[in-house]
PDB file of C-alpha atoms in Angstrom:
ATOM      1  CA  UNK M   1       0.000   0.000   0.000  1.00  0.00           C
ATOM      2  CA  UNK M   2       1.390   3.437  -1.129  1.00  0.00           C
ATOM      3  CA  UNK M   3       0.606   7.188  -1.238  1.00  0.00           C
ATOM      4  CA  UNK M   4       2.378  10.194  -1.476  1.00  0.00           C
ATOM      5  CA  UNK M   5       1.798  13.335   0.349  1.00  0.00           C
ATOM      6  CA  UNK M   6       2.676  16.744  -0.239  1.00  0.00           C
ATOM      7  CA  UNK M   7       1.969  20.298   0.755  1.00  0.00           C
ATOM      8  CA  UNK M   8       1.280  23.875  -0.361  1.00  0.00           C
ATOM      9  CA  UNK M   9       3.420  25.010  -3.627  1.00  0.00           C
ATOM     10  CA  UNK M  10       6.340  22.432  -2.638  1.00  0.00           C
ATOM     11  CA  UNK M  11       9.148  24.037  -4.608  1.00  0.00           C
ATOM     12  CA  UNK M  12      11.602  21.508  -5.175  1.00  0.00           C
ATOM     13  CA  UNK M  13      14.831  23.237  -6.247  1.00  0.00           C
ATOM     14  CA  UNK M  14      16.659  21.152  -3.899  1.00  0.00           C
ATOM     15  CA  UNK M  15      18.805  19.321  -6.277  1.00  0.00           C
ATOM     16  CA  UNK M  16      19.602  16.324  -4.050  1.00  0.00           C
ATOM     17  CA  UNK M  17      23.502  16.554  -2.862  1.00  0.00           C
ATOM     18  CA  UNK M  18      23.848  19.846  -3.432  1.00  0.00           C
ATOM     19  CA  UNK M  19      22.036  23.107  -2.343  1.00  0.00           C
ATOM     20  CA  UNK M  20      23.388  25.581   0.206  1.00  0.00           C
ATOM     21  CA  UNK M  21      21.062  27.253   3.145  1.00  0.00           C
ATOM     22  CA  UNK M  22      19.578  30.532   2.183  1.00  0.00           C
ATOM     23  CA  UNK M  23      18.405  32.422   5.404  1.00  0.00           C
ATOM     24  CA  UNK M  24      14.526  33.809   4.646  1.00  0.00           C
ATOM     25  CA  UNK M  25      13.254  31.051   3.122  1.00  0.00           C
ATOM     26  CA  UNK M  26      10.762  28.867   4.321  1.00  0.00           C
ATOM     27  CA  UNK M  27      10.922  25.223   4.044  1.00  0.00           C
ATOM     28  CA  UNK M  28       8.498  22.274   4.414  1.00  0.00           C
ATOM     29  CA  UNK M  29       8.660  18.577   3.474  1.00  0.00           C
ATOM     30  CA  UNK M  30       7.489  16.055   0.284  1.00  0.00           C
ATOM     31  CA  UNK M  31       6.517  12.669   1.888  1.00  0.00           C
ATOM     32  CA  UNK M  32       5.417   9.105   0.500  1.00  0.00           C
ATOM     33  CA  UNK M  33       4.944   6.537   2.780  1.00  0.00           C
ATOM     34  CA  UNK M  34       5.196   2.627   1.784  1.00  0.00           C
ATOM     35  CA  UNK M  35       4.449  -0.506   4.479  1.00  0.00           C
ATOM     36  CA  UNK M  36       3.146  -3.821   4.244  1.00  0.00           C
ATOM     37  CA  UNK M  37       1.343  -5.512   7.444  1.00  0.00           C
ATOM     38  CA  UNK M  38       3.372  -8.821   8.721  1.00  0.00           C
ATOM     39  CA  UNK M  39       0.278 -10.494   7.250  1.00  0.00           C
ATOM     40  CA  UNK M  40       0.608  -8.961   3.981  1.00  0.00           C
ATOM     41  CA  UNK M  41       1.422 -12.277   2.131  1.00  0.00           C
ATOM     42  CA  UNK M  42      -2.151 -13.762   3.210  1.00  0.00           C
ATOM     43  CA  UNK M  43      -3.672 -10.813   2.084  1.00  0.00           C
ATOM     44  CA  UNK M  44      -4.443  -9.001   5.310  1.00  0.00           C
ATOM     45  CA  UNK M  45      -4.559  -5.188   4.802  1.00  0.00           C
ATOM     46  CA  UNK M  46      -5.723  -2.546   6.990  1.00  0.00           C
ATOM     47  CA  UNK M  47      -7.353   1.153   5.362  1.00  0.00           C
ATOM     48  CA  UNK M  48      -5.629   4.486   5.126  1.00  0.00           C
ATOM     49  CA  UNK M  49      -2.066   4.685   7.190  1.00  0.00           C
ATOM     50  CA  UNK M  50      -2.032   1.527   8.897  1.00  0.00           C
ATOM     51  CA  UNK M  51       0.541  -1.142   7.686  1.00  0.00           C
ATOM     52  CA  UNK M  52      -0.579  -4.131  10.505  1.00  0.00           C
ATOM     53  CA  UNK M  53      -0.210  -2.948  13.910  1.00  0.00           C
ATOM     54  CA  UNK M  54       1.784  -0.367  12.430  1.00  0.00           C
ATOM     55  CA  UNK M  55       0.629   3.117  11.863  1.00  0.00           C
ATOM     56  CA  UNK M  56       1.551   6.764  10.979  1.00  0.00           C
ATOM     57  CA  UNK M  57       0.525   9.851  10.284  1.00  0.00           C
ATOM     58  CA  UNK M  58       1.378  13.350   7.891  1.00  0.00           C
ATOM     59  CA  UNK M  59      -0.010  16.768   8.486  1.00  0.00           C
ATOM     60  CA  UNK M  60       0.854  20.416   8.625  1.00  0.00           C
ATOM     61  CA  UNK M  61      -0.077  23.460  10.207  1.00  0.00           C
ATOM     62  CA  UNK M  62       0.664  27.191   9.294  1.00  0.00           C
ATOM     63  CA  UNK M  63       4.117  26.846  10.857  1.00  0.00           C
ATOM     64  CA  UNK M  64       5.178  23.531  10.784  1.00  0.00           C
ATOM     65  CA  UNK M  65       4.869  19.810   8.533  1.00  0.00           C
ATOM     66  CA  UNK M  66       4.808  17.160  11.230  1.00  0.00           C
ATOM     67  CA  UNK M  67       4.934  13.091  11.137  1.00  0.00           C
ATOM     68  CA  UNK M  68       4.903  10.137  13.108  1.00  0.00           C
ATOM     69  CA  UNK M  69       4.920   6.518  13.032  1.00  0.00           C
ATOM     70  CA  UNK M  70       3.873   4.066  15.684  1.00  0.00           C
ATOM     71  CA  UNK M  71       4.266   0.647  16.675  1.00  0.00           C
ATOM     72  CA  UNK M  72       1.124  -1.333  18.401  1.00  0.00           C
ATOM     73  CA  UNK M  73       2.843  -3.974  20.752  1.00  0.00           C
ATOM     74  CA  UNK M  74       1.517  -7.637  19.374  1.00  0.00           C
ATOM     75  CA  UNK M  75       1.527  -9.519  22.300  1.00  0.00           C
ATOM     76  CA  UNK M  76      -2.238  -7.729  23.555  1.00  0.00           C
ATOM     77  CA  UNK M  77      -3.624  -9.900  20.913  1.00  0.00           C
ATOM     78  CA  UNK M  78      -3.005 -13.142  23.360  1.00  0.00           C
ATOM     79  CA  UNK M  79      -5.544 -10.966  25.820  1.00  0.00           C
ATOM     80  CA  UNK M  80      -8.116 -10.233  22.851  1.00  0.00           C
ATOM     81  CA  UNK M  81      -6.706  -7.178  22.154  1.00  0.00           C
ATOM     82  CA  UNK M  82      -6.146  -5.890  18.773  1.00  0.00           C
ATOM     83  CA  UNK M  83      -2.745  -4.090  18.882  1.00  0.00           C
ATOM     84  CA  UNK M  84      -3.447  -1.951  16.155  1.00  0.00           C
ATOM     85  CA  UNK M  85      -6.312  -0.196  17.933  1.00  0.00           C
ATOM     86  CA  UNK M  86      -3.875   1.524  20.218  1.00  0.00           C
ATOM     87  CA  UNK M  87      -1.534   3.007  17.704  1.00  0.00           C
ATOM     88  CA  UNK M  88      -3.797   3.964  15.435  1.00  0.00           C
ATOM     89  CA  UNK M  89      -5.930   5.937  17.407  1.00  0.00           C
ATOM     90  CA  UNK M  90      -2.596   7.711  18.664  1.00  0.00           C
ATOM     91  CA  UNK M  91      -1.442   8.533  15.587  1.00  0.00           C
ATOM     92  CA  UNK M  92      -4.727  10.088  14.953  1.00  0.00           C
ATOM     93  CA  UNK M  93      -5.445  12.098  17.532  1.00  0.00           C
ATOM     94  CA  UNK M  94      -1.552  13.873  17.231  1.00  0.00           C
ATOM     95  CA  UNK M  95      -2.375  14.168  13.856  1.00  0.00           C
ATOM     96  CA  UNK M  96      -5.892  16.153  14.768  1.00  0.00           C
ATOM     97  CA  UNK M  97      -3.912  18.364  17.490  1.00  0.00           C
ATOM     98  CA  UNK M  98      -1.261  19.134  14.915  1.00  0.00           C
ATOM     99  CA  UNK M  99      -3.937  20.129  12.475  1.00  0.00           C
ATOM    100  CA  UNK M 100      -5.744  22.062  15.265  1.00  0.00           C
ATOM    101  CA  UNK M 101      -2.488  23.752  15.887  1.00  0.00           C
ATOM    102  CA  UNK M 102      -2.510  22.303  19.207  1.00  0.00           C
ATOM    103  CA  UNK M 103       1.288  22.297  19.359  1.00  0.00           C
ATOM    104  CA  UNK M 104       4.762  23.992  19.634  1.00  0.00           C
ATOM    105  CA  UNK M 105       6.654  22.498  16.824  1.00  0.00           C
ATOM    106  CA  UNK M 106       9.867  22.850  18.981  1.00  0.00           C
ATOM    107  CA  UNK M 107       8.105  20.455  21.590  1.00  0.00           C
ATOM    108  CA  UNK M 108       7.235  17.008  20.273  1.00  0.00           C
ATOM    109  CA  UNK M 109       7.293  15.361  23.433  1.00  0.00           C
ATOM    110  CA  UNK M 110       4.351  17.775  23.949  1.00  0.00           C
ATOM    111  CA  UNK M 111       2.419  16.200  20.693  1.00  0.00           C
ATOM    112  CA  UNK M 112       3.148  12.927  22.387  1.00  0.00           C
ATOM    113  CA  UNK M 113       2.041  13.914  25.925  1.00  0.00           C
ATOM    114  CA  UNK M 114      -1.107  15.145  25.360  1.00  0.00           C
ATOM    115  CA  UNK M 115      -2.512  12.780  22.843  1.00  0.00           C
ATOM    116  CA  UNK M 116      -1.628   9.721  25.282  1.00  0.00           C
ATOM    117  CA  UNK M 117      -3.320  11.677  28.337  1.00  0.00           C
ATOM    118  CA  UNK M 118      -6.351  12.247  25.609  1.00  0.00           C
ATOM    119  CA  UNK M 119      -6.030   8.603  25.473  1.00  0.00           C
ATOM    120  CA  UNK M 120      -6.054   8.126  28.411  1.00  0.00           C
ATOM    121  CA  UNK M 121      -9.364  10.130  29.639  1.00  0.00           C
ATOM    122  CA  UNK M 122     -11.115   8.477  26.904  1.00  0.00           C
ATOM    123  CA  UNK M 123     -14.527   7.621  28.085  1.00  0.00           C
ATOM    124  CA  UNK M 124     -14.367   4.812  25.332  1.00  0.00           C
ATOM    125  CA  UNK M 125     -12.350   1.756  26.723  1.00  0.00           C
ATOM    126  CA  UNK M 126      -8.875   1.528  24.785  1.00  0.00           C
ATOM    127  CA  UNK M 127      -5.976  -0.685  25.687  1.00  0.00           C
ATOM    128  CA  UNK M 128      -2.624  -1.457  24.439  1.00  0.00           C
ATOM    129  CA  UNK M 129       0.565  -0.300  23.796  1.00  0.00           C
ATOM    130  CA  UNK M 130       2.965   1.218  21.349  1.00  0.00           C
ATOM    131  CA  UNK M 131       5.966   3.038  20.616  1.00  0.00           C
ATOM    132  CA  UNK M 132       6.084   6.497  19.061  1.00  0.00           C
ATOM    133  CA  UNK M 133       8.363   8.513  16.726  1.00  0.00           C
ATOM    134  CA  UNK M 134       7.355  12.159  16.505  1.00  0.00           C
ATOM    135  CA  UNK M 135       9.226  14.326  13.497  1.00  0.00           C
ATOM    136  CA  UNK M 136       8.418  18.233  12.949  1.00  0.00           C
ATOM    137  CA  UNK M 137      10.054  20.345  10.689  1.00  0.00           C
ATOM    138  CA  UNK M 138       9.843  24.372  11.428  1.00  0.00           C
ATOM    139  CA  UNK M 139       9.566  25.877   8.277  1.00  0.00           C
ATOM    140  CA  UNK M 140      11.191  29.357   9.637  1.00  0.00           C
ATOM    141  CA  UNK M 141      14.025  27.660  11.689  1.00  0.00           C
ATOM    142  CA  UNK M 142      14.590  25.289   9.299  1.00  0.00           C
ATOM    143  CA  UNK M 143      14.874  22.798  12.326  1.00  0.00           C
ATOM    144  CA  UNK M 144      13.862  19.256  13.113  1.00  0.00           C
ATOM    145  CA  UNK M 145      12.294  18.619  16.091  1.00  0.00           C
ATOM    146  CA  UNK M 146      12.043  14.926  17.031  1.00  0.00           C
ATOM    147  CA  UNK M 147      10.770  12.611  19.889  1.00  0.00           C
ATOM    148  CA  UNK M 148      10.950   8.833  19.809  1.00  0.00           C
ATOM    149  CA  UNK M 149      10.393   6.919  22.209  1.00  0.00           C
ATOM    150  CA  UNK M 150      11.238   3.021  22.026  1.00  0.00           C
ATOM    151  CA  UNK M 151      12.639   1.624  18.655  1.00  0.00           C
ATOM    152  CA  UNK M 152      10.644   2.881  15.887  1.00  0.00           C
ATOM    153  CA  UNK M 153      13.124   5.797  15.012  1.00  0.00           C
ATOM    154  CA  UNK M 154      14.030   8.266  11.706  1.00  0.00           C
ATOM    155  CA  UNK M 155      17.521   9.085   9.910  1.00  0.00           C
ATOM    156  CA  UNK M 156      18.770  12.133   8.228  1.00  0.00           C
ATOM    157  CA  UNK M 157      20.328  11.534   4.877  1.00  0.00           C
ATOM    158  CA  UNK M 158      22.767  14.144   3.775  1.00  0.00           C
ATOM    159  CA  UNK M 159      24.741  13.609   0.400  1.00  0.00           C
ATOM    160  CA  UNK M 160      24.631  10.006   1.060  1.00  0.00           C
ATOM    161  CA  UNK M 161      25.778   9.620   4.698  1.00  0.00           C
ATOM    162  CA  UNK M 162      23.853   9.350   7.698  1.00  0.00           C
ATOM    163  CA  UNK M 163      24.069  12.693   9.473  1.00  0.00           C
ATOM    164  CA  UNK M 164      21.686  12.515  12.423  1.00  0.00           C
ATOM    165  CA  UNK M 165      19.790   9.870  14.108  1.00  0.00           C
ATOM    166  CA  UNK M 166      17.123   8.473  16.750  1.00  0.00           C
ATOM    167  CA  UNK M 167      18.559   6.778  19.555  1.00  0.00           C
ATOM    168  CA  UNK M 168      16.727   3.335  20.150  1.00  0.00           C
ATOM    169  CA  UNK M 169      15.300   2.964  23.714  1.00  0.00           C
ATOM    170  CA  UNK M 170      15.531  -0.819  25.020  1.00  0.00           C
ATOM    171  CA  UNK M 171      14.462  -1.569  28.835  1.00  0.00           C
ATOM    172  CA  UNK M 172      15.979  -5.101  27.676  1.00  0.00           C
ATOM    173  CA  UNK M 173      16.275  -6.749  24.489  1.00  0.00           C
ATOM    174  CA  UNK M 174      13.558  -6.565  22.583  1.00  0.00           C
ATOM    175  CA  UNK M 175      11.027  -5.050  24.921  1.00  0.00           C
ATOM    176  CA  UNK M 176      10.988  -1.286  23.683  1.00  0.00           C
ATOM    177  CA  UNK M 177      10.080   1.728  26.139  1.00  0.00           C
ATOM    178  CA  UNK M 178       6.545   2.148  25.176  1.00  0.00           C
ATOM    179  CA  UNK M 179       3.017   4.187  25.940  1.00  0.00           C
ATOM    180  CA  UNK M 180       0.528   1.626  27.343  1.00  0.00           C
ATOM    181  CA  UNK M 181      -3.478   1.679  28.643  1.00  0.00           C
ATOM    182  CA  UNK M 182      -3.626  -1.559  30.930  1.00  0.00           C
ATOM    183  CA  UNK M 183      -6.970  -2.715  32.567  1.00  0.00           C
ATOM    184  CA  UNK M 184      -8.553  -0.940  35.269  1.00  0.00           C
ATOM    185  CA  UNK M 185      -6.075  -2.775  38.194  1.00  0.00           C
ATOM    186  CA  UNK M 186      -3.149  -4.440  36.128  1.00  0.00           C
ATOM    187  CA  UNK M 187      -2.025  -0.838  36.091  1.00  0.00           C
ATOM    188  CA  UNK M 188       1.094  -2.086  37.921  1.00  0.00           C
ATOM    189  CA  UNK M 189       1.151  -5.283  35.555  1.00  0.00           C
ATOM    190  CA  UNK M 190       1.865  -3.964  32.264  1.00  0.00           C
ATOM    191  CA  UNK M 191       5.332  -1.985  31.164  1.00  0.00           C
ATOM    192  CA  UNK M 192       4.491   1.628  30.873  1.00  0.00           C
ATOM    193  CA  UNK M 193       6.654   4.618  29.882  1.00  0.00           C
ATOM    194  CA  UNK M 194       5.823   7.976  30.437  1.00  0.00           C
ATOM    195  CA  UNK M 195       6.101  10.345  27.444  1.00  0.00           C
ATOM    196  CA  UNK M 196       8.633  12.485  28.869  1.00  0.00           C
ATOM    197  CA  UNK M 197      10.952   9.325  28.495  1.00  0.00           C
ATOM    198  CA  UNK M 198      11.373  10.209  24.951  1.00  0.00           C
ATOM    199  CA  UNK M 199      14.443  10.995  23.520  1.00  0.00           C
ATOM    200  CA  UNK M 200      13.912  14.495  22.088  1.00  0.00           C
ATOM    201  CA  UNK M 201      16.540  16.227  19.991  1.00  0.00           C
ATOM    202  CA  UNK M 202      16.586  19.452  17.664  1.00  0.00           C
ATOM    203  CA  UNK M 203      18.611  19.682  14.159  1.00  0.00           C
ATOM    204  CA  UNK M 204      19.563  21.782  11.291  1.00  0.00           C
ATOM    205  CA  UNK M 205      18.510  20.816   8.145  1.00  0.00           C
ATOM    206  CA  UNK M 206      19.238  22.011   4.791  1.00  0.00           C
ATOM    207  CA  UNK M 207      17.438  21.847   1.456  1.00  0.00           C
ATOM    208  CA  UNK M 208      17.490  18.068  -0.007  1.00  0.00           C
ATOM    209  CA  UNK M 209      18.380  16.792   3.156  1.00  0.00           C
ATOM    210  CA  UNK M 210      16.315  13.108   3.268  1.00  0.00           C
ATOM    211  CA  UNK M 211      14.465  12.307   6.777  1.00  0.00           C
ATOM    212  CA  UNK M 212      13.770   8.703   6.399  1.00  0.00           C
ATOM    213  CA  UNK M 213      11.132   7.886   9.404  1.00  0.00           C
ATOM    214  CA  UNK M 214       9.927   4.380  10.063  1.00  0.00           C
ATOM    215  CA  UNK M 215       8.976   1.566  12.031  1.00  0.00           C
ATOM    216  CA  UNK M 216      11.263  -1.353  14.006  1.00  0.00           C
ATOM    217  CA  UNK M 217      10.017  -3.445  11.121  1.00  0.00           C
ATOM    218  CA  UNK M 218      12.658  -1.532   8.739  1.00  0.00           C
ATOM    219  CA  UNK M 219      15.289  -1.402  11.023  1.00  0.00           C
ATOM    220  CA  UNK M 220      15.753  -4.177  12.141  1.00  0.00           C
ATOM    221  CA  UNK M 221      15.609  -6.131   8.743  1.00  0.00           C
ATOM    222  CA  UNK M 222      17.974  -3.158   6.941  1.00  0.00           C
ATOM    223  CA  UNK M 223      21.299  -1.888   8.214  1.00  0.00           C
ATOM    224  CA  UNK M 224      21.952   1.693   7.382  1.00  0.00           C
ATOM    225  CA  UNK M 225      24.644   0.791   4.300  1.00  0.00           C
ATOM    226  CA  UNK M 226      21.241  -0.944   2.606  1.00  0.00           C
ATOM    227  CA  UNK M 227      18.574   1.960   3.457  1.00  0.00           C
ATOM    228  CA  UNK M 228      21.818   4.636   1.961  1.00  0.00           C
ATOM    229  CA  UNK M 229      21.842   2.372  -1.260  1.00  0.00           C
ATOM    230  CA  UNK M 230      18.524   2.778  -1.908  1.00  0.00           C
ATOM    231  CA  UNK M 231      18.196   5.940  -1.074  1.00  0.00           C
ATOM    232  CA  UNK M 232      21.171   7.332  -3.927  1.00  0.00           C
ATOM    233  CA  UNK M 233      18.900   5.502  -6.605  1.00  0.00           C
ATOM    234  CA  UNK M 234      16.673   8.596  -5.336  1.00  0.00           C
ATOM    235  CA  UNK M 235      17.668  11.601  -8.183  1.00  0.00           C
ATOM    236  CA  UNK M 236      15.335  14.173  -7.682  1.00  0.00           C
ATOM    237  CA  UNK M 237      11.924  15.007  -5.526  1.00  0.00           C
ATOM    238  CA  UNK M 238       9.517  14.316  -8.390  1.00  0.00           C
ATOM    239  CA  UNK M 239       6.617  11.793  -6.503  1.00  0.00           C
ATOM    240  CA  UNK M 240       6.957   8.933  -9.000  1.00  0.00           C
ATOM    241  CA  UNK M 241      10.900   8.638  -7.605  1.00  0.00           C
ATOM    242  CA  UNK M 242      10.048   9.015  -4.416  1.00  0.00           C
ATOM    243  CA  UNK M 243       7.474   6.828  -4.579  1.00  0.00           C
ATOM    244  CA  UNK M 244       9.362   4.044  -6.162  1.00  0.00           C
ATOM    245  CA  UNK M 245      12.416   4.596  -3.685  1.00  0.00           C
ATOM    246  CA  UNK M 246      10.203   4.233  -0.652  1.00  0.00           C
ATOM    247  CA  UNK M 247       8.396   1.064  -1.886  1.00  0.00           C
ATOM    248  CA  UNK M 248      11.888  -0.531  -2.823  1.00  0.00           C
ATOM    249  CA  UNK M 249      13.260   0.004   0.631  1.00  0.00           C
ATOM    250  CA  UNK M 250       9.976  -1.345   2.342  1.00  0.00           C
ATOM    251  CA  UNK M 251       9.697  -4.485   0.281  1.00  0.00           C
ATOM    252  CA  UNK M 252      13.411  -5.027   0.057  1.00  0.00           C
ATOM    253  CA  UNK M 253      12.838  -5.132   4.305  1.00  0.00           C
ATOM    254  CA  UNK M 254       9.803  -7.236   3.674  1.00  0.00           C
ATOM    255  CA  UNK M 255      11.789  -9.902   1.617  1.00  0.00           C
ATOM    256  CA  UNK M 256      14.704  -9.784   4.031  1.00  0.00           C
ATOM    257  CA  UNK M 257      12.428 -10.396   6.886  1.00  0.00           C
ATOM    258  CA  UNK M 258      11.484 -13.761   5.722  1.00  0.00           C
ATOM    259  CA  UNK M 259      14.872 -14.827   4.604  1.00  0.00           C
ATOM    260  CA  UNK M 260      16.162 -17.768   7.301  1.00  0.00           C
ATOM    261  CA  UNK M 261      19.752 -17.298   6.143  1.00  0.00           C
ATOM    262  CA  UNK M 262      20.169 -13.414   6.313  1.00  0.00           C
ATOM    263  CA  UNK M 263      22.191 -11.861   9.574  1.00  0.00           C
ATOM    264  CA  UNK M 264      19.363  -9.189  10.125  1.00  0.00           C
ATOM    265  CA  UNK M 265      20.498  -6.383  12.582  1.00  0.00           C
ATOM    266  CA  UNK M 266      17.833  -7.842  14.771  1.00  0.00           C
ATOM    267  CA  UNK M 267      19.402 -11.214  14.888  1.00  0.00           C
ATOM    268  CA  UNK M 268      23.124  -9.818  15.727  1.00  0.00           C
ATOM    269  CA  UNK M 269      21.576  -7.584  18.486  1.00  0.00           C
ATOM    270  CA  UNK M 270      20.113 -11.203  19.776  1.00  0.00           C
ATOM    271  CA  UNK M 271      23.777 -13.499  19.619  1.00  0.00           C
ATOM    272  CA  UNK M 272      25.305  -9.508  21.164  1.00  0.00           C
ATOM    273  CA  UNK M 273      22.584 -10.478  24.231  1.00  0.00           C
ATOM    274  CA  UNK M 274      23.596 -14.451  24.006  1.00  0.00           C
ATOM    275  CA  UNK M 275      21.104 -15.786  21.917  1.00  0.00           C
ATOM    276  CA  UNK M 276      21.847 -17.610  18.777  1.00  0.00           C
ATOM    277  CA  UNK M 277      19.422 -16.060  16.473  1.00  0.00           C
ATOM    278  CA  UNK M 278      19.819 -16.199  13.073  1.00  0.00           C
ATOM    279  CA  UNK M 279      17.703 -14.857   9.809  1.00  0.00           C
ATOM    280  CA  UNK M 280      14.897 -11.735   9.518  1.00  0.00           C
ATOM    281  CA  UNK M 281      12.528 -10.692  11.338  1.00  0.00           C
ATOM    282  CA  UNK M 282       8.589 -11.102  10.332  1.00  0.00           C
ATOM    283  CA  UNK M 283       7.449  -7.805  11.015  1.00  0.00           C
ATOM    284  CA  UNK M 284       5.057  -4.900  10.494  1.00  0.00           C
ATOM    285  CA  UNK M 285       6.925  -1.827   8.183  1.00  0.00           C
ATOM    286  CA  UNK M 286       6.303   1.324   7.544  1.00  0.00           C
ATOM    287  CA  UNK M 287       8.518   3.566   5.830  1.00  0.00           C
ATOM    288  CA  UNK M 288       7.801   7.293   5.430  1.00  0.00           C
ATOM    289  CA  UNK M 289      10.417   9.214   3.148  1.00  0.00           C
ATOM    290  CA  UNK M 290      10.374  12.480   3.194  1.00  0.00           C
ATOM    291  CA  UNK M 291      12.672  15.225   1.115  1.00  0.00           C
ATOM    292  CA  UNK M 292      13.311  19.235   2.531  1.00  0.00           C
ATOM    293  CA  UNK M 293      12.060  21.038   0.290  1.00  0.00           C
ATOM    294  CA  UNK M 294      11.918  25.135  -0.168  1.00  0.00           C
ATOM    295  CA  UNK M 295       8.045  26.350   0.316  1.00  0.00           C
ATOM    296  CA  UNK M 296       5.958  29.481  -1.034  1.00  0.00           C
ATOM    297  CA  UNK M 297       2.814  29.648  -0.231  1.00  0.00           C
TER     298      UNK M 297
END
């Protein structure tokens, strides 16, 4: 499943590689997004920006473009629970508050906070859990913002290397810091991470600078040197080459996933905790790429 989203008058001068900061310009960001459920080979597909338990989110307001991607944790669905419930209604409701204008862009954690404590005070029963990346751009600063909390996470591509980065948040392997609801009295039972846990940072970007956002499902299947290889088949910001660029990297992570032989990241973070894991790892994935771009309105 694939769309493309983009904003305003997106002027796309940014020759990728190349152009220099101009002070008085505004910018804004040119996004397609590309994931496939863990179930996507029997056919299971969710509607809209859900990829499995996976799901994201685009919008803008007058002063910012903002994303996210989240991560429902699968295990509810041994209590009846249907982990994408809790991740999709997240990612909606910070997408309604960014569109609201309910925000600072220099404060994700802030998106984060309130939509979980909306979530929270929900008179209709939700439970679950799920990780949360946050990603704003300022169009006057020409700064990212960014929260993430467990190990979904984003990358900033600058003529080819890897120039910024999420830093993944473990309590142990492979149990992620995450936002949970937990039944009225397991309270105590269930992991639960405040917002404020996030790992917030701020960043200078510059035109054609590539913010690749996405979901554990990517990273651990794709080491950066594979995501950077598809990403300088990328030429320009036209959508049909973004497009194609962020469906490659997703199903390239989908194939690897299922491949028994292939020493995933996911399965050398397991043998670095003393397990002898080898292959990929089935997984939801969602991939957003997204391109700075300059922006007139």
């Amino acid at each position: 499943m694939l769309s493309v989203l983009s904003y305003g008058r997106l002027v796309a001068r940014a020759v990728l590689g190349g152009l220099s900061q101009t002070d008085g310009r505004d910018y804004s960001l040119v996004t397609a997004s590309c994931g496939f459920g863990k179930d996507f080979r029997k056919g299971i597909l969710k509607k809209g920006m859900c990829y499995g338990d996976d799901a994201c989110f685009v919008a803008r307001h007058r002063s910012a473009d903002v994303l996210g991607v989240a991560d429902g944790v699968g295990g509810w669905r041994d209590y009846g629970v249907d982990p994408s419930q809790f991740s999709s209604t997240l990612m909606k409701t910070c997408e309604r508050l960014v569109k609201e204008g309910h925000f600072i862009p220099s404060n994700p954690v802030g998106v984060l906070t309130t939509s979980y404590y909306e979530l929270l005070q929900n008179k209709v029963p939700l439970l679950g859990s799920s990780t949360a990346c946050i990603v704003v751009l300022d169009r006057q600063s020409h700064q990212l913002h960014t929260a993430n909390l467990g190990d979904s996470g984003f990358l900033v591509v600058r003529e080819g290397e890897v120039v910024h980065r999420s830093d993944e948040q473990q309590h142990y392997f492979n149990t992620p810091f995450q936002l949970s609801i937990a039944p009225p009295g397991a309270e105590g039972a269930v992991l639960s991470d405040s917002p404020d846990a996030a790992d917030s940072s701020s960043f200078d970007v510059q035109l054609g600078d590539i913010i690749l956002t996405a979901t554990d499902g990517l990273f651990d299947n794709m080491p950066d040197y594979m995501i950077l290889q598809e990403l300088k088949k990328l030429k320009n910001t036209n959508c049909k080459s973004m497009q194609k660029t962020a469906r490659n990297i997703a199903e390239q992570a989908h194939d690897l996933a299922y491949d028994p032989n292939y020493m995933s990241p996911f399965a050398q973070f397991a043998c670095d905790n003393g397990l002898n894991v080898r292959g990929g790892k089935p997984d939801d994935i969602t991939v957003l790429l997204s391109i700075v771009a300059e922006y007139t309105d």
